[in-house]
Coordinates of C-alpha atoms in Angstrom, one line a residue:
M13 CA 10.6 -1.6 -65.6
A14 CA 13.3 1.0 -65.2
E15 CA 11.9 2.8 -68.3
L16 CA 8.5 2.8 -66.7
K17 CA 9.8 4.4 -63.5
S18 CA 11.7 7.0 -65.5
S19 CA 8.7 7.9 -67.5
K20 CA 6.6 8.3 -64.3
L21 CA 9.3 10.5 -62.8
D22 CA 9.4 12.6 -65.9
A23 CA 5.7 13.0 -65.9
E24 CA 5.8 13.9 -62.2
N25 CA 8.5 16.5 -62.8
A26 CA 6.5 18.0 -65.8
K27 CA 3.4 18.2 -63.6
N28 CA 5.4 20.0 -60.8
E29 CA 6.8 22.4 -63.4
Y30 CA 3.3 23.1 -64.7
N31 CA 1.9 23.7 -61.3
L32 CA 4.8 26.0 -60.5
F33 CA 4.1 27.9 -63.7
K34 CA 0.4 28.2 -62.9
S35 CA 1.2 29.4 -59.3
S36 CA 3.6 32.0 -60.6
L37 CA 1.1 33.2 -63.3
A38 CA -1.7 33.5 -60.7
Q39 CA 0.4 35.6 -58.3
I40 CA 1.9 37.8 -61.0
G41 CA -1.5 38.4 -62.5
T42 CA -3.1 39.3 -59.2
I43 CA -0.3 41.7 -58.2
I44 CA -0.4 43.4 -61.6
V45 CA -4.2 43.9 -61.4
Q46 CA -4.1 45.4 -58.0
N47 CA -1.2 47.7 -59.0
V48 CA -3.5 49.7 -61.3
I49 CA -4.1 51.6 -58.0
M50 CA -0.4 52.6 -58.0
L51 CA -0.7 54.0 -61.5
G52 CA -2.9 56.7 -60.0
F53 CA -0.4 57.1 -57.2
G54 CA 2.3 57.9 -59.7
M55 CA 0.1 60.4 -61.6
S56 CA -0.9 62.1 -58.3
L57 CA 2.8 62.4 -57.4
A58 CA 3.6 64.0 -60.7
I59 CA 0.8 66.4 -61.2
P60 CA 2.1 69.2 -58.8
T61 CA 5.2 69.4 -60.9
V62 CA 3.1 69.8 -64.1
V63 CA 0.7 72.4 -62.6
I64 CA 3.4 74.4 -60.9
G65 CA 5.6 74.4 -64.0
S66 CA 2.6 75.7 -66.0
L67 CA 1.1 78.2 -63.6
M68 CA 4.5 79.8 -62.8
S69 CA 5.5 80.2 -66.5
D70 CA 4.9 83.2 -68.6
D71 CA 2.8 81.4 -71.3
D72 CA 0.2 79.7 -69.2
D73 CA -3.4 79.9 -70.6
G74 CA -5.2 78.7 -67.5
G75 CA -4.7 75.0 -68.3
G76 CA -6.8 75.2 -71.4
S77 CA -9.9 76.7 -69.6
G78 CA -9.5 80.2 -70.9
D79 CA -9.1 81.7 -67.4
I80 CA -5.6 82.8 -66.3
M81 CA -4.4 81.3 -63.1
T82 CA -1.2 82.2 -61.3
L83 CA 0.7 80.9 -58.2
T84 CA 2.9 82.9 -56.0
E85 CA 6.1 81.2 -54.7
T86 CA 4.5 80.7 -51.3
E87 CA 1.3 79.2 -52.8
A88 CA 3.5 76.9 -55.0
S89 CA 5.4 75.6 -52.0
W90 CA 2.1 74.8 -50.2
Y91 CA 0.6 73.2 -53.3
G92 CA 3.8 71.2 -54.0
S93 CA 3.9 69.8 -50.4
V94 CA 0.3 69.6 -49.2
L95 CA 0.0 66.3 -51.2
L96 CA 2.6 64.8 -49.0
V97 CA 1.3 66.1 -45.6
C98 CA -2.1 64.5 -46.4
H99 CA -0.5 61.2 -47.4
P100 CA 0.4 60.4 -43.7
T101 CA -3.2 60.8 -42.7
G102 CA -4.3 58.4 -45.4
G103 CA -1.4 56.0 -44.3
L104 CA -2.6 56.0 -40.7
L105 CA -6.2 55.5 -41.7
S106 CA -5.2 52.6 -44.0
G107 CA -3.4 50.9 -41.1
V108 CA -6.7 50.8 -39.2
L109 CA -9.0 50.2 -42.2
Q110 CA -7.1 47.2 -43.6
E111 CA -7.4 45.5 -40.2
I112 CA -11.2 46.2 -40.1
V113 CA -12.4 45.7 -43.7
G114 CA -9.5 43.7 -45.1
R115 CA -6.6 44.3 -47.5
K116 CA -8.9 44.0 -50.6
W117 CA -11.6 46.5 -49.6
C118 CA -9.1 49.0 -48.3
M119 CA -7.4 49.0 -51.7
A120 CA -10.8 49.4 -53.4
L121 CA -11.7 52.4 -51.2
V122 CA -8.6 54.2 -52.6
S123 CA -10.6 55.0 -55.7
V124 CA -13.1 57.3 -53.9
P125 CA -10.7 60.2 -52.8
Q126 CA -8.6 59.8 -56.0
L127 CA -11.7 60.3 -58.2
V128 CA -12.7 63.4 -56.1
G129 CA -9.1 64.8 -56.4
W130 CA -8.9 64.6 -60.2
Y131 CA -12.4 66.1 -60.6
V132 CA -11.6 69.1 -58.3
L133 CA -8.3 69.6 -60.1
W134 CA -10.1 69.5 -63.5
R135 CA -12.6 72.2 -62.4
A136 CA -10.1 74.2 -60.2
G137 CA -10.4 78.0 -60.4
N138 CA -8.0 79.2 -57.8
A139 CA -5.2 78.1 -55.4
F140 CA -7.7 76.9 -52.8
D141 CA -9.2 74.4 -55.3
L142 CA -5.7 73.2 -56.1
Y143 CA -5.1 72.6 -52.3
V144 CA -8.4 70.7 -52.0
S145 CA -7.5 68.4 -55.0
C146 CA -4.1 67.7 -53.4
V147 CA -5.8 66.8 -50.1
A148 CA -7.9 64.2 -51.8
L149 CA -5.1 62.8 -53.9
G150 CA -2.8 62.7 -50.9
L151 CA -5.3 60.8 -48.9
S152 CA -5.7 58.3 -51.8
M153 CA -1.9 57.9 -51.9
G154 CA -1.7 57.2 -48.2
L155 CA -4.6 54.8 -48.3
S156 CA -3.1 52.7 -51.1
E157 CA 0.5 52.1 -50.1
A158 CA 0.2 50.0 -46.9
P159 CA -2.5 47.5 -48.1
V160 CA -0.8 46.9 -51.4
L161 CA 2.6 46.2 -49.7
T162 CA 1.0 44.2 -46.9
Y163 CA -0.9 42.1 -49.5
V164 CA 2.2 41.3 -51.4
G165 CA 4.0 40.2 -48.2
E166 CA 1.1 38.0 -47.1
T167 CA 0.2 36.3 -50.4
V168 CA 3.3 36.0 -52.5
E169 CA 5.8 33.1 -52.2
P170 CA 9.4 34.1 -51.2
R171 CA 10.8 33.2 -54.6
L172 CA 8.6 35.9 -56.2
R173 CA 8.2 38.4 -53.4
G174 CA 11.2 40.5 -54.2
P175 CA 10.3 41.1 -57.9
L176 CA 6.6 41.5 -57.2
S177 CA 7.2 43.9 -54.4
S178 CA 9.0 46.2 -56.8
V179 CA 6.1 46.1 -59.3
S180 CA 4.4 48.8 -57.2
T181 CA 7.3 51.2 -57.5
F182 CA 7.6 50.4 -61.3
T183 CA 3.9 51.2 -61.6
I184 CA 4.3 54.5 -59.7
M185 CA 7.1 55.5 -62.0
L186 CA 5.0 54.5 -65.0
G187 CA 2.2 56.7 -63.8
S188 CA 4.5 59.7 -63.3
F189 CA 6.0 59.2 -66.7
V190 CA 2.6 59.0 -68.4
A191 CA 1.5 62.3 -66.6
Y192 CA 4.7 64.0 -67.7
L193 CA 4.4 62.8 -71.2
M194 CA 0.7 63.9 -71.5
S195 CA 1.7 67.3 -70.1
T196 CA 3.9 67.9 -73.1
V197 CA 1.0 67.7 -75.6
M198 CA -2.0 68.8 -73.6
P199 CA -3.0 71.3 -70.9
W200 CA -2.9 70.1 -67.3
R201 CA -6.7 70.3 -67.0
T202 CA -7.1 67.8 -69.8
V203 CA -4.5 65.6 -68.0
A204 CA -6.7 65.7 -64.8
M205 CA -9.8 64.9 -66.8
I206 CA -8.3 61.8 -68.5
N207 CA -6.8 60.6 -65.1
M208 CA -10.4 60.4 -63.7
A209 CA -10.6 57.1 -65.6
V210 CA -7.8 55.5 -63.5
P211 CA -9.7 55.2 -60.1
V212 CA -12.8 53.8 -61.9
V213 CA -10.7 51.1 -63.6
S214 CA -8.7 50.3 -60.5
F215 CA -11.9 49.9 -58.3
A216 CA -13.4 47.4 -60.8
A217 CA -10.1 45.5 -61.1
V218 CA -9.6 45.1 -57.3
V219 CA -13.2 44.2 -56.5
L220 CA -13.7 41.7 -59.4
L221 CA -10.2 40.2 -59.8
T222 CA -8.4 40.3 -56.5
P223 CA -9.0 37.7 -53.7
E224 CA -8.8 38.7 -50.0
S225 CA -5.5 38.0 -48.2
P226 CA -5.6 34.5 -46.6
V227 CA -3.7 35.8 -43.6
W228 CA -6.4 38.5 -42.9
L229 CA -9.1 35.9 -43.4
L230 CA -7.4 33.6 -40.9
S231 CA -7.1 36.5 -38.4
R232 CA -10.9 36.9 -38.7
N233 CA -11.5 33.2 -38.0
R234 CA -12.6 32.4 -41.6
P235 CA -10.3 29.4 -42.5
A236 CA -12.5 28.0 -45.2
E237 CA -12.4 31.3 -47.2
A238 CA -8.7 31.7 -46.5
K239 CA -8.0 28.2 -48.0
K240 CA -10.0 29.1 -51.1
S241 CA -8.1 32.4 -51.5
L242 CA -4.8 30.6 -51.1
A243 CA -5.8 28.0 -53.7
Y244 CA -6.7 30.8 -56.1
L245 CA -3.4 32.5 -55.6
R246 CA -1.5 29.3 -56.3
G247 CA -3.0 28.8 -59.7
C248 CA -6.7 28.1 -59.1
V249 CA -5.8 24.7 -57.7
S250 CA -7.8 22.4 -55.4
T251 CA -7.8 23.3 -51.7
V252 CA -6.2 19.9 -51.1
D253 CA -3.2 20.9 -53.1
V254 CA -2.4 23.8 -50.7
E255 CA -3.0 21.9 -47.5
D256 CA 0.6 21.9 -46.4
E257 CA 1.2 25.6 -47.2
F258 CA -2.1 26.5 -45.5
S259 CA -1.0 24.6 -42.4
E260 CA 2.3 26.5 -42.3
L261 CA 0.5 29.8 -42.9
S262 CA -2.0 29.0 -40.1
I263 CA 0.9 28.5 -37.7
Y264 CA 2.5 31.8 -38.7
A265 CA -0.8 33.7 -38.5
G266 CA -1.6 32.1 -35.1
F267 CA -4.4 29.9 -36.3
N268 CA -3.8 26.1 -36.5
K269 CA -5.8 23.0 -36.3
S270 CA -3.0 20.5 -36.0
V271 CA -2.7 18.4 -32.8
D272 CA 1.1 18.5 -33.0
L273 CA 1.8 21.6 -30.8
E274 CA 5.6 21.2 -31.3
Q275 CA 5.0 22.9 -34.7
Y276 CA 4.4 26.1 -32.8
V277 CA 7.9 26.4 -31.4
D278 CA 8.9 29.3 -33.7
C279 CA 5.7 31.2 -33.4
G280 CA 6.3 32.8 -30.0
I281 CA 4.5 32.1 -26.7
D282 CA 1.5 34.4 -27.3
Q283 CA 1.0 33.1 -30.8
R284 CA 1.2 29.5 -29.5
R285 CA -1.4 30.1 -26.8
L286 CA -3.8 31.8 -29.1
S287 CA -3.4 29.0 -31.7
Y288 CA -4.1 26.5 -29.0
V289 CA -7.2 28.3 -27.9
K290 CA -8.5 28.2 -31.5
Y291 CA -7.5 24.6 -31.8
L292 CA -9.6 23.8 -28.7
Q293 CA -12.5 25.8 -30.0
I294 CA -12.6 23.8 -33.2
N295 CA -11.4 20.3 -32.4
T296 CA -12.2 19.7 -28.8
N297 CA -15.6 18.6 -27.4
D298 CA -14.4 17.7 -23.9
T299 CA -12.9 21.1 -22.9
T300 CA -15.5 23.2 -21.2
N301 CA -16.5 26.6 -22.5
A302 CA -15.2 28.2 -19.2
E303 CA -11.7 26.8 -19.7
I304 CA -11.7 28.1 -23.3
D305 CA -12.9 31.5 -22.2
I306 CA -10.2 31.8 -19.6
L307 CA -7.5 31.0 -22.2
A308 CA -9.1 33.3 -24.8
N309 CA -9.4 36.2 -22.4
Q310 CA -5.7 36.0 -21.8
N311 CA -5.0 36.3 -25.5
Q312 CA -7.3 38.9 -26.9
T313 CA -6.2 40.3 -30.2
G314 CA -8.3 43.4 -30.5
F315 CA -7.2 46.8 -31.8
L316 CA -5.9 48.0 -28.4
D317 CA -3.9 44.8 -28.0
T318 CA -2.4 45.3 -31.5
L319 CA -1.4 48.8 -30.5
K320 CA 0.3 47.4 -27.3
S321 CA 2.2 44.8 -29.4
F322 CA 3.7 47.7 -31.4
W323 CA 6.2 48.3 -28.5
T324 CA 7.7 44.8 -28.7
P325 CA 11.2 44.3 -30.2
E326 CA 9.7 42.4 -33.1
L327 CA 8.1 45.6 -34.3
T328 CA 10.1 48.5 -32.8
R329 CA 13.5 47.3 -34.2
P330 CA 12.4 47.0 -37.8
F331 CA 10.4 50.2 -37.4
L332 CA 13.4 52.2 -36.3
F333 CA 15.6 50.7 -39.0
I334 CA 13.1 51.4 -41.8
M335 CA 12.4 55.0 -40.6
L336 CA 16.1 55.8 -40.7
F337 CA 16.2 54.2 -44.2
F338 CA 13.4 56.5 -45.3
F339 CA 15.1 59.6 -43.9
F340 CA 18.2 58.9 -46.1
W341 CA 15.8 57.8 -48.9
S342 CA 14.2 61.3 -49.0
F343 CA 17.6 62.8 -49.8
A344 CA 18.9 60.1 -52.2
T345 CA 15.9 60.2 -54.5
F346 CA 15.9 64.1 -54.6
I347 CA 12.1 63.8 -54.1
P348 CA 11.7 67.1 -52.1
A349 CA 12.6 68.9 -55.3
K350 CA 10.0 67.1 -57.4
P351 CA 7.4 69.9 -57.5
Y352 CA 10.1 72.3 -58.6
L353 CA 12.0 70.2 -61.1
I354 CA 11.3 72.4 -64.1
A355 CA 12.8 75.4 -62.3
V356 CA 15.7 73.3 -61.0
F357 CA 16.5 71.9 -64.5
S358 CA 16.3 75.4 -66.0
E359 CA 18.8 76.8 -63.4
I360 CA 21.3 73.9 -63.9
G361 CA 21.6 74.7 -67.6
L362 CA 21.0 71.6 -69.8
P363 CA 21.2 70.9 -73.5
C364 CA 17.4 70.5 -73.8
T365 CA 14.3 72.2 -72.4
A366 CA 13.3 71.6 -68.8
Q367 CA 10.0 70.0 -69.9
W368 CA 11.6 67.4 -72.0
T369 CA 14.3 66.8 -69.4
L370 CA 11.5 65.9 -67.1
V371 CA 10.3 63.3 -69.6
Y372 CA 13.8 61.9 -70.2
T373 CA 14.6 61.5 -66.5
S374 CA 11.2 59.9 -65.8
I375 CA 12.0 57.4 -68.5
L376 CA 15.3 56.6 -66.9
T377 CA 13.7 56.2 -63.5
L378 CA 11.1 53.9 -65.1
V379 CA 13.8 51.8 -66.8
G380 CA 15.8 51.6 -63.5
T381 CA 12.7 50.4 -61.7
L382 CA 12.0 47.8 -64.4
L383 CA 15.6 46.6 -64.1
N384 CA 15.1 46.2 -60.4
V385 CA 12.1 44.0 -61.0
L386 CA 14.2 41.8 -63.3
T387 CA 17.4 41.6 -61.2
V388 CA 16.5 41.9 -57.5
A389 CA 16.0 38.2 -57.1
R390 CA 19.5 37.5 -58.7
F391 CA 21.6 40.2 -57.0
G392 CA 19.6 40.8 -53.7
K393 CA 18.3 44.0 -52.2
R394 CA 21.4 44.8 -50.1
P395 CA 24.0 45.1 -52.8
I396 CA 21.6 46.9 -55.2
T397 CA 20.8 49.4 -52.5
L398 CA 24.4 50.1 -51.5
V399 CA 25.7 50.6 -55.0
S400 CA 22.7 52.8 -56.0
M401 CA 22.9 54.9 -52.9
A402 CA 26.6 55.5 -53.4
L403 CA 26.1 56.5 -57.1
C404 CA 23.2 58.8 -56.3
A405 CA 25.4 60.5 -53.7
F406 CA 28.3 61.0 -56.1
S407 CA 26.0 62.2 -58.8
M408 CA 24.5 64.9 -56.6
L409 CA 28.0 65.9 -55.3
G410 CA 29.2 66.1 -58.9
I411 CA 26.3 68.3 -60.0
G412 CA 26.8 70.6 -57.1
M413 CA 30.6 70.9 -57.7
Y414 CA 30.0 71.5 -61.4
M415 CA 27.6 74.4 -60.7
V416 CA 30.1 75.9 -58.2
S417 CA 33.0 75.6 -60.7
T418 CA 31.1 77.3 -63.5
S419 CA 30.6 80.4 -61.3
Y420 CA 34.3 80.7 -60.8
F421 CA 35.7 79.4 -64.1
S422 CA 34.7 80.1 -67.7
F423 CA 34.6 76.3 -68.4
S424 CA 31.1 75.0 -69.0
S425 CA 29.7 71.9 -70.6
T426 CA 25.9 71.3 -70.4
W427 CA 26.4 67.6 -71.0
I428 CA 28.2 67.0 -67.8
P429 CA 25.2 67.8 -65.5
M430 CA 23.0 66.0 -68.0
I431 CA 24.9 62.8 -67.6
L432 CA 25.0 63.2 -63.8
L433 CA 21.3 63.9 -63.7
N434 CA 20.7 60.8 -65.8
A435 CA 22.8 58.7 -63.4
L436 CA 20.9 60.2 -60.4
F437 CA 17.4 59.4 -61.7
F438 CA 18.3 56.0 -63.1
F439 CA 20.0 54.7 -59.9
S440 CA 17.4 56.3 -57.6
G441 CA 14.8 54.3 -59.6
Y442 CA 16.9 51.1 -59.7
G443 CA 18.0 50.7 -56.1
V444 CA 16.8 53.5 -53.9
F445 CA 13.2 54.4 -54.5
P446 CA 11.7 50.8 -54.5
I447 CA 13.8 49.1 -51.9
P448 CA 12.4 50.5 -48.6
W449 CA 8.8 50.0 -49.8
M450 CA 9.7 46.3 -50.6
L451 CA 11.1 46.0 -47.1
V452 CA 7.9 47.3 -45.5
S453 CA 6.1 44.3 -46.9
E454 CA 8.7 41.9 -45.4
I455 CA 10.1 43.1 -42.1
Y456 CA 7.1 43.3 -39.8
P457 CA 5.5 40.3 -38.1
T458 CA 1.9 39.3 -38.8
K459 CA 0.6 40.8 -35.5
G460 CA 0.6 44.5 -36.0
R461 CA 1.8 44.4 -39.6
G462 CA -1.2 46.5 -40.9
I463 CA -0.8 49.3 -38.4
A464 CA 3.0 49.3 -38.6
S465 CA 3.1 49.5 -42.3
G466 CA 0.5 52.3 -42.3
L467 CA 2.4 54.2 -39.7
T468 CA 5.7 53.7 -41.6
A469 CA 4.2 55.1 -44.9
A470 CA 2.6 58.0 -43.0
L471 CA 5.9 59.1 -41.2
A472 CA 7.9 58.6 -44.4
F473 CA 5.8 61.0 -46.3
L474 CA 5.6 63.4 -43.3
M475 CA 9.4 63.7 -43.5
T476 CA 9.1 64.2 -47.2
F477 CA 6.5 66.9 -46.7
I478 CA 8.8 68.8 -44.3
L479 CA 11.7 68.6 -46.8
T480 CA 9.5 69.6 -49.7
K481 CA 7.8 72.5 -48.0
S482 CA 11.2 73.9 -46.9
F483 CA 13.0 73.2 -50.2
L484 CA 12.7 76.7 -51.6
E485 CA 13.8 78.2 -48.3
M486 CA 16.8 75.8 -48.1
Q487 CA 17.6 76.8 -51.7
E488 CA 17.8 80.4 -50.6
W489 CA 20.1 79.6 -47.7
F490 CA 22.5 77.1 -49.5
T491 CA 21.9 78.1 -53.1
L492 CA 21.0 75.2 -55.6
P493 CA 24.6 74.0 -55.9
G494 CA 25.0 74.0 -52.1
L495 CA 21.8 72.1 -51.8
F496 CA 23.0 69.4 -54.2
I497 CA 26.2 69.0 -52.1
V498 CA 24.2 68.8 -48.8
Y499 CA 21.9 66.2 -50.3
G500 CA 24.8 64.2 -51.7
S501 CA 26.7 64.3 -48.4
I502 CA 23.6 63.1 -46.4
T503 CA 23.1 60.3 -48.9
L504 CA 26.7 59.2 -48.5
I505 CA 26.2 59.0 -44.7
G506 CA 23.0 56.9 -45.4
T507 CA 25.1 54.5 -47.5
L508 CA 27.4 53.9 -44.6
Y509 CA 24.4 53.4 -42.3
L510 CA 22.8 50.8 -44.6
Y511 CA 26.1 49.0 -45.0
A512 CA 26.3 48.5 -41.3
C513 CA 22.6 47.8 -40.5
M514 CA 20.7 46.5 -43.6
P515 CA 20.0 42.7 -43.7
E516 CA 19.5 40.8 -46.9
T517 CA 15.8 39.8 -47.1
E518 CA 15.8 38.4 -50.6
N519 CA 14.8 34.7 -50.7
K520 CA 14.2 34.7 -47.0
T521 CA 10.9 33.7 -45.4
L522 CA 9.0 36.2 -43.3
Q523 CA 9.9 34.1 -40.2
D524 CA 13.6 34.2 -41.1
I525 CA 13.5 38.0 -41.4
E526 CA 11.7 38.3 -38.1
H527 CA 14.5 36.2 -36.5
F528 CA 17.0 38.8 -37.6
F529 CA 15.3 41.7 -36.0
I530 CA 14.7 40.0 -32.7
G531 CA 18.4 39.1 -32.6
D532 CA 18.1 35.4 -33.4
L533 CA 21.0 35.6 -35.9
D534 CA 21.8 31.9 -35.8
D535 CA 18.4 31.0 -37.2
Y536 CA 18.6 33.9 -39.7
E537 CA 22.1 32.8 -41.0
D538 CA 21.0 29.1 -41.2
C539 CA 17.9 29.9 -43.2
D540 CA 19.7 29.4 -46.5
N541 CA 19.8 25.7 -45.6
L542 CA 16.0 25.6 -45.1
K543 CA 13.9 24.3 -47.9

């Protein structure tokens, strides 16, 4: 008898492990498929560096077209930064679009401006054409970020959310690396022509292989479709198997069919009322339509109401935190220098050519991002961020001091700045570049998440645009060594800020994270005991 019970228990455990594996595989597969979009993002981010480096060199052949193109320093600064100023427009547009058409179709629409951008760049004949291509590519970048991050936050289980959130950053770095690598063996026009295939593939992948977010479907009063989507994301299981999780998701999203209203205690008063209205509409025959209409009119969740909800502590507190994080992020990643990296590497004086240094550093960034995917669940976001920010700061300070010392002393070793550059790009990829984007998918509550994430992405890249556009002017004021010291000092201040204010979100539910930002620290600290 005991042996029979033991065998049944073993069979049950094996079944649970198999279901867990299927669920993980389905979520990982879905996120990888949709992140083909971010491959184009990374290529778009890298192409100004490739084009500027080619057009401002003495041996450019017009990108392989036979016509000679050149860029002045002013044109180069605009071309290098217009990509980033158009990104916020796309980010704001995505915040609205993903609430109207859904996360899935917002991601699919990214392919349209991206395809236009690559085509215009391929056929470009002057600086204006380059600007137009960057406008289209910048819009596609802005359109992609918020829905991808929101989708991860709404569909992935807490145990996988950290690693899968960082897949986006890894794919961006992979796209940049591929673009840099192609530029070493082919003209930039050919790179643009080949890249036209990426939006076509990503559109097909998203439309055919990605289900809509269950949370968005619930917000549109489509519970049957939401349950099917959740069942697909948990390993193509039966809808009966996801009943418990669907019930919890319904409560969090403000849509529940349960009679036990005590379950709503953690959802907030407005969410509870709205859920109760929907419960009445579905499950009650006795309540009059007039009574339901009165309750519903008190709890409209239209676009204007979503905008009003943005000024609640649940949204403003995480918004202010993440925007300060992005301010320091812009300096720590050295991203404002990205379009001018070939010239920067040449001025530093390195043991290899600037073009190949670009490839090496992109490999290190890619490896760092991959390591983040593999270790973030084990070590947590907070310690990884603090260590990486500090090391990025010391690397930039070291490069600046080295360059200053070589102008006063005869001592010089090209391997010292090379090692420091390697450390800068590796740790920026490991614990700086991906972390705030991962947090964007976690820190905002369901109501207003789409608009908040879109606005966050827009303002983050608006800051980056300002810093990128002014980089050459700042270099004239401070000199390149001085600029490294300024960037390193600001990054060090950012490390102290994050030490004081950054919560640990790894292995926390979205509700637990929300408790932290509204000041309910007891519930946040006790969440480790929740199963």
